[in-house]
Amino acid sequence: MVSKSGFLNNWLCRVVFVTAASASLASCGGGGDDDGIKPLTCVAPKVLNDAKNACINPPVDVANRAPSITSANSFDIDEGSADGTSAYSATATDPDGDDITWSMTDSNSIFSIDAATGEITVSASTLLIAENLTSYQITITATDNGSPTESASLILTVNVKAVLPDVPVPVATPTSTQGAVYYYRPDGEYTGFTLHAWNNGECNGYADFAEPDEAGAGTEWNAGLEPSGSDDNYGVYWLFDTKAGATCANFIVHNGDVKDPDADQKLSLSGDRWAFVVSEVGVFTSPADVSKDVPFKIENAAAHWVDADTILFNGINGDGTVNSAADEIRLVWSLDGDLDEELSFENSITLTP
């Protein structure tokens, strides 16, 4: 007959089986007071878990992995964009879930980057000039907070877009079979001004006139074309039909013997097919280029720039007064392009005839 204590010991008997590759343990009480559970042991490379009731593979230390930048490799920005304007948002992922810090290399020091968010903003708008930044690149870097830290970089191409001024649209736009000449006068006085137009061997553009060297190949000098209409921004204009295949059309804006400008003009029929004449300023081929500012003039100018290597001039005394017999001649310039009648000799060099 089994004693009560023996029965309980048998009832409490435990058997723990662990795979042969790790460990094995059997513990059964037979009724003695020394019956109990023996410590679990594991066979390498297995180790006990934290609860010490199972053998497991030891944890492996995983090396920190670098983040990956997922945002685009270029962005567009208008020249002159105000400081603080958002230009680009950098994004990245980290395989270990680490936090990411952003930094940037900008040789022109035009942009700034938020270290926490990766947002790039304008910080020097006065330097954001399209013609000066035709090949502009910056580098952004994402750095994680792992140990040791890891980084990833991306070169961004910055496309700085030139911003055209708010240009008024002319009231009359020539079609592919027309030409147009605009004429602007600051005084608004157009009475008597007509367009002298004619065909010749070089420019045979007017559809309403005869072939070159034939009678009726153009207008009579005293009976030019009257304006077709007027424009608040560009003055009066002449709109006329052109011949198929013509490349140009001759014209002169004049009032009697007064030409404006004082030279024969040719209207190109291969582009936008219009010309904009601004009295005392010049002739332009696009509304965006039209300027009404009269070029700077120096009365009784003492020098004439003939070409890149030739200047014709009168002499200048050491005190700056003009003297055609003087030995000292100076070339004066301005770093800011602000030369006017109040000439300063601060920026000047002596020329040798």
Coordinates of C-alpha atoms in Angstrom, one line a residue:
M1 CA 0.0 0.0 0.0
V2 CA 1.4 3.4 -1.0
S3 CA 1.7 6.0 1.8
K4 CA -0.1 9.3 1.5
S5 CA 3.2 11.2 1.2
G6 CA 4.4 8.8 -1.5
F7 CA 1.2 9.3 -3.5
L8 CA 1.5 13.1 -3.4
N9 CA 5.1 12.8 -4.5
N10 CA 4.2 10.6 -7.4
W11 CA 1.4 13.0 -8.3
L12 CA 3.9 15.9 -8.4
C13 CA 6.3 14.0 -10.5
R14 CA 7.3 16.0 -13.5
V15 CA 9.0 15.0 -16.7
V16 CA 10.6 17.6 -18.9
F17 CA 11.7 16.7 -22.4
V18 CA 14.1 18.9 -24.4
T19 CA 15.4 18.1 -27.9
A20 CA 18.5 15.9 -28.0
A21 CA 20.4 18.7 -29.6
S22 CA 19.8 20.9 -26.5
A23 CA 19.3 19.1 -23.2
S24 CA 17.2 16.5 -21.4
L25 CA 16.0 16.2 -17.9
A26 CA 13.8 13.7 -16.1
S27 CA 12.9 14.1 -12.5
C28 CA 10.5 11.8 -10.6
G29 CA 10.0 11.5 -7.0
G30 CA 10.0 8.0 -5.6
G31 CA 8.7 8.8 -2.2
G32 CA 11.8 10.1 -0.5
D33 CA 12.2 13.6 1.0
D34 CA 15.1 14.3 -1.4
D35 CA 12.9 14.1 -4.5
G36 CA 12.8 17.4 -6.5
I37 CA 13.3 19.2 -9.8
K38 CA 16.9 19.3 -11.1
P39 CA 18.2 22.6 -12.8
L40 CA 17.7 22.7 -16.5
T41 CA 20.9 22.7 -18.5
C42 CA 21.4 23.5 -22.3
V43 CA 23.8 22.3 -24.9
A44 CA 25.7 25.0 -26.8
P45 CA 25.0 27.1 -28.7
K46 CA 21.6 27.1 -26.9
V47 CA 21.1 29.1 -23.8
L48 CA 18.5 29.4 -21.1
N49 CA 15.8 32.0 -21.6
D50 CA 15.2 34.6 -18.9
A51 CA 12.6 32.4 -17.1
K52 CA 15.1 29.6 -17.1
N53 CA 12.6 27.1 -18.2
A54 CA 13.6 26.6 -21.9
C55 CA 16.7 26.5 -24.1
I56 CA 16.7 29.1 -26.9
N57 CA 19.1 30.4 -29.6
P58 CA 21.2 33.2 -28.2
P59 CA 20.3 36.7 -29.4
V60 CA 22.3 38.1 -32.2
D61 CA 23.6 41.7 -32.2
V62 CA 22.5 43.3 -35.5
A63 CA 24.7 46.0 -36.9
N64 CA 23.1 49.5 -37.3
R65 CA 21.9 50.0 -40.9
A66 CA 21.9 53.3 -42.8
P67 CA 18.8 55.2 -43.7
S68 CA 17.5 55.5 -47.2
I69 CA 16.5 58.8 -48.8
T70 CA 13.2 58.5 -50.7
S71 CA 12.5 62.0 -51.9
A72 CA 13.1 63.3 -55.5
N73 CA 16.6 64.2 -56.7
S74 CA 15.7 67.7 -58.1
F75 CA 13.4 70.6 -57.5
D76 CA 12.3 73.9 -59.3
I77 CA 12.3 77.3 -57.7
D78 CA 11.5 80.7 -59.1
E79 CA 14.3 83.2 -59.1
G80 CA 14.0 85.9 -56.4
S81 CA 11.7 83.7 -54.2
A82 CA 11.3 85.3 -50.8
D83 CA 13.3 84.2 -47.8
G84 CA 11.4 81.5 -46.0
T85 CA 9.8 80.1 -49.2
S86 CA 9.6 76.3 -49.0
A87 CA 11.5 74.7 -51.9
Y88 CA 11.7 71.0 -51.1
S89 CA 10.8 68.4 -48.5
A90 CA 13.3 65.7 -47.9
T91 CA 12.1 62.2 -46.8
A92 CA 13.9 59.1 -45.7
T93 CA 13.2 55.7 -44.1
D94 CA 15.4 53.8 -41.6
P95 CA 15.4 50.0 -41.5
D96 CA 16.0 50.0 -37.8
G97 CA 13.4 52.6 -37.0
D98 CA 16.0 55.1 -35.8
D99 CA 15.4 58.8 -35.7
I100 CA 16.8 60.8 -38.6
T101 CA 18.6 64.2 -38.5
W102 CA 19.1 66.2 -41.7
S103 CA 22.0 68.4 -42.9
M104 CA 22.9 70.0 -46.2
T105 CA 25.9 71.3 -48.2
D106 CA 25.1 74.4 -50.3
S107 CA 28.2 76.1 -51.9
N108 CA 26.1 79.2 -52.7
S109 CA 24.5 79.4 -49.2
I110 CA 21.1 80.2 -50.7
F111 CA 19.1 77.5 -48.9
S112 CA 18.6 76.2 -45.3
I113 CA 17.4 72.8 -44.1
D114 CA 15.4 72.0 -41.0
A115 CA 17.4 69.3 -39.2
A116 CA 14.3 67.7 -37.8
T117 CA 11.8 67.8 -40.7
G118 CA 14.1 68.0 -43.8
E119 CA 12.3 71.0 -45.2
I120 CA 14.5 73.2 -47.4
T121 CA 13.7 76.9 -47.5
V122 CA 15.2 80.0 -49.2
S123 CA 17.5 81.9 -47.0
A124 CA 19.2 84.3 -49.4
S125 CA 16.7 85.4 -52.1
T126 CA 18.9 88.1 -53.5
L127 CA 21.3 85.4 -54.7
L128 CA 18.6 83.4 -56.4
I129 CA 19.2 84.6 -59.9
A130 CA 18.6 82.2 -62.8
E131 CA 21.3 83.3 -65.2
N132 CA 23.9 82.9 -62.4
L133 CA 22.8 79.4 -61.4
T134 CA 22.6 77.4 -64.6
S135 CA 24.3 74.3 -63.0
Y136 CA 23.3 74.4 -59.4
Q137 CA 23.5 71.4 -57.1
I138 CA 23.2 70.9 -53.3
T139 CA 23.8 67.8 -51.2
I140 CA 21.4 66.6 -48.4
T141 CA 22.4 64.0 -45.8
A142 CA 20.2 61.9 -43.6
T143 CA 21.9 60.6 -40.4
D144 CA 20.3 58.1 -37.9
N145 CA 20.9 57.9 -34.2
G146 CA 22.0 54.3 -34.1
S147 CA 25.3 53.2 -32.6
P148 CA 27.5 53.8 -34.5
T149 CA 25.5 56.4 -36.5
E150 CA 25.0 55.7 -40.2
S151 CA 24.2 58.2 -43.0
A152 CA 23.0 58.5 -46.6
S153 CA 23.4 61.4 -49.0
L154 CA 21.7 62.6 -52.1
I155 CA 22.8 65.3 -54.7
L156 CA 19.9 67.5 -55.6
T157 CA 19.7 69.5 -58.9
V158 CA 18.2 72.9 -58.4
N159 CA 16.4 74.3 -61.4
V160 CA 16.2 78.1 -60.9
K161 CA 13.5 79.4 -63.2
A162 CA 13.6 82.9 -64.6
V163 CA 10.5 84.9 -63.8
L164 CA 9.3 87.0 -66.7
P165 CA 7.9 90.5 -65.8
D166 CA 4.2 91.1 -66.0
V167 CA 4.1 92.0 -69.7
P168 CA 1.0 93.6 -71.2
V169 CA -0.4 91.7 -74.1
P170 CA -0.5 93.8 -77.4
V171 CA -4.0 94.4 -78.7
A172 CA -3.2 93.0 -82.2
T173 CA -1.2 89.8 -82.6
P174 CA -0.2 88.9 -86.2
T175 CA -1.1 85.5 -87.6
S176 CA 1.2 83.3 -89.6
T177 CA 0.2 85.3 -92.7
Q178 CA 0.6 88.8 -91.2
G179 CA 3.1 91.2 -89.8
A180 CA 2.8 94.0 -87.3
V181 CA 4.8 97.1 -86.4
Y182 CA 4.1 99.0 -83.2
Y183 CA 5.3 102.6 -82.6
Y184 CA 5.4 104.2 -79.2
R185 CA 6.1 107.9 -78.5
P186 CA 6.5 109.2 -74.9
D187 CA 4.6 112.4 -75.8
G188 CA 1.7 110.5 -77.3
E189 CA 1.8 112.6 -80.5
Y190 CA 1.3 110.4 -83.6
T191 CA -0.2 112.9 -86.0
G192 CA 1.6 112.7 -89.4
F193 CA 3.5 109.5 -88.7
T194 CA 3.0 106.8 -91.3
L195 CA 4.7 103.5 -92.3
H196 CA 6.8 103.5 -95.4
A197 CA 6.7 99.9 -96.7
W198 CA 8.2 98.3 -99.8
N199 CA 9.3 95.1 -101.4
N200 CA 12.8 94.4 -102.8
G201 CA 15.0 91.5 -103.6
E202 CA 16.0 91.0 -100.0
C203 CA 12.7 91.4 -98.3
N204 CA 9.6 90.7 -100.5
G205 CA 7.1 90.5 -97.7
Y206 CA 4.1 92.7 -98.4
A207 CA 1.2 90.8 -100.0
D208 CA -0.6 94.0 -101.1
F209 CA 2.4 95.3 -103.1
A210 CA 3.9 94.3 -106.5
E211 CA 7.0 92.3 -107.0
P212 CA 10.4 94.1 -106.6
D213 CA 11.4 96.4 -109.4
E214 CA 7.8 96.6 -110.6
A215 CA 5.5 99.6 -110.3
G216 CA 3.6 99.5 -107.0
A217 CA 6.2 97.6 -105.1
G218 CA 5.7 99.8 -102.1
T219 CA 4.2 103.0 -100.7
E220 CA 5.1 106.5 -102.0
W221 CA 7.2 108.4 -99.4
N222 CA 4.6 111.0 -98.9
A223 CA 1.7 108.5 -98.8
G224 CA 2.7 105.9 -96.3
L225 CA 0.4 103.4 -94.5
E226 CA -1.9 104.9 -91.9
P227 CA -2.0 103.1 -88.5
S228 CA -4.4 100.2 -88.2
G229 CA -5.1 101.1 -84.5
S230 CA -3.6 102.0 -81.2
D231 CA -2.5 100.3 -78.0
D232 CA -2.3 101.9 -74.6
N233 CA 1.0 100.3 -73.8
Y234 CA 2.7 100.1 -77.2
G235 CA 1.4 103.1 -79.1
V236 CA 0.0 102.9 -82.7
Y237 CA 0.4 99.9 -84.8
W238 CA 0.3 98.7 -88.4
L239 CA -1.1 95.2 -89.2
F240 CA -0.6 94.0 -92.7
D241 CA -0.8 90.8 -94.8
T242 CA 2.4 89.0 -95.9
K243 CA 3.4 86.9 -98.9
A244 CA 3.7 83.1 -98.5
G245 CA 7.3 82.1 -97.9
A246 CA 8.5 85.6 -97.3
T247 CA 11.3 86.0 -94.7
C248 CA 11.2 89.7 -93.9
A249 CA 9.4 93.0 -94.7
N250 CA 11.0 96.5 -95.1
F251 CA 9.6 99.4 -93.1
I252 CA 10.4 103.0 -91.9
V253 CA 8.3 104.9 -89.4
H254 CA 8.4 108.5 -90.4
N255 CA 6.8 111.9 -90.4
G256 CA 7.8 113.7 -93.5
D257 CA 11.6 113.5 -93.6
V258 CA 11.9 112.7 -89.9
K259 CA 12.6 108.9 -89.5
D260 CA 12.2 107.2 -86.2
P261 CA 14.7 105.6 -85.9
D262 CA 16.9 107.1 -88.5
A263 CA 17.6 103.9 -90.5
D264 CA 15.8 101.4 -92.7
Q265 CA 14.3 98.5 -90.7
K266 CA 13.5 94.9 -91.5
L267 CA 10.8 93.0 -89.8
S268 CA 11.6 89.3 -89.5
L269 CA 8.7 87.0 -90.6
S270 CA 10.3 83.8 -89.2
G271 CA 9.5 84.4 -85.5
D272 CA 6.7 86.2 -83.8
R273 CA 6.4 88.5 -86.9
W274 CA 6.2 91.8 -85.0
A275 CA 8.4 94.7 -84.1
F276 CA 8.1 97.3 -81.4
V277 CA 9.6 100.7 -82.1
V278 CA 10.1 103.0 -79.1
S279 CA 11.0 106.6 -80.0
E280 CA 14.5 107.6 -79.0
V281 CA 15.1 104.1 -77.5
G282 CA 15.2 101.4 -80.1
V283 CA 13.5 98.5 -81.9
F284 CA 12.4 95.4 -80.0
T285 CA 11.2 92.0 -81.2
S286 CA 9.2 90.9 -78.1
P287 CA 6.8 92.7 -75.7
A288 CA 8.9 91.3 -72.8
D289 CA 12.0 93.2 -74.1
V290 CA 10.3 96.6 -74.7
S291 CA 11.9 99.4 -72.7
K292 CA 10.8 103.0 -72.6
D293 CA 13.8 104.2 -70.8
V294 CA 15.8 106.6 -72.9
P295 CA 19.5 105.4 -72.9
F296 CA 21.9 107.6 -70.9
K297 CA 23.4 110.3 -73.0
I298 CA 26.3 112.7 -72.3
E299 CA 26.0 115.9 -74.1
N300 CA 29.0 116.6 -76.3
A301 CA 30.5 113.2 -75.5
A302 CA 34.3 113.1 -75.6
A303 CA 34.7 109.4 -76.4
H304 CA 33.2 106.9 -78.8
W305 CA 33.6 103.1 -78.4
V306 CA 34.1 101.9 -82.0
D307 CA 34.6 98.2 -81.3
A308 CA 36.1 95.9 -78.6
D309 CA 39.6 97.2 -79.2
T310 CA 39.1 100.8 -80.4
I311 CA 38.1 104.0 -78.6
L312 CA 38.0 107.5 -80.1
F313 CA 38.3 110.3 -77.5
N314 CA 39.3 113.8 -76.7
G315 CA 41.8 114.5 -73.9
I316 CA 40.9 115.1 -70.2
N317 CA 42.9 117.2 -67.9
G318 CA 44.0 115.9 -64.5
D319 CA 41.1 117.9 -62.8
G320 CA 38.6 116.2 -65.1
T321 CA 38.0 119.1 -67.5
V322 CA 37.9 118.4 -71.2
N323 CA 41.0 119.5 -73.1
S324 CA 41.6 118.1 -76.6
A325 CA 45.3 118.9 -76.2
A326 CA 45.8 117.2 -72.8
D327 CA 48.2 114.3 -72.4
E328 CA 46.0 112.4 -69.9
I329 CA 43.0 110.4 -71.1
R330 CA 40.8 108.3 -68.7
L331 CA 38.3 105.5 -69.1
V332 CA 35.7 105.8 -66.4
W333 CA 33.4 103.0 -65.2
S334 CA 30.8 102.2 -62.5
L335 CA 30.6 98.9 -60.6
D336 CA 26.9 99.5 -60.2
G337 CA 26.1 100.6 -63.7
D338 CA 24.9 104.0 -62.5
L339 CA 27.0 106.4 -64.6
D340 CA 25.2 109.7 -65.2
E341 CA 26.1 113.3 -65.9
E342 CA 27.7 113.6 -62.4
L343 CA 30.8 111.6 -63.5
S344 CA 33.2 110.5 -60.8
F345 CA 36.8 109.6 -61.5
E346 CA 37.0 107.2 -58.5
N347 CA 36.8 104.2 -60.9
S348 CA 39.0 105.1 -63.9
I349 CA 42.2 104.2 -65.6
T350 CA 44.5 106.3 -67.8
L351 CA 44.5 105.5 -71.5
T352 CA 47.5 105.8 -73.8
P353 CA 46.7 107.0 -77.4

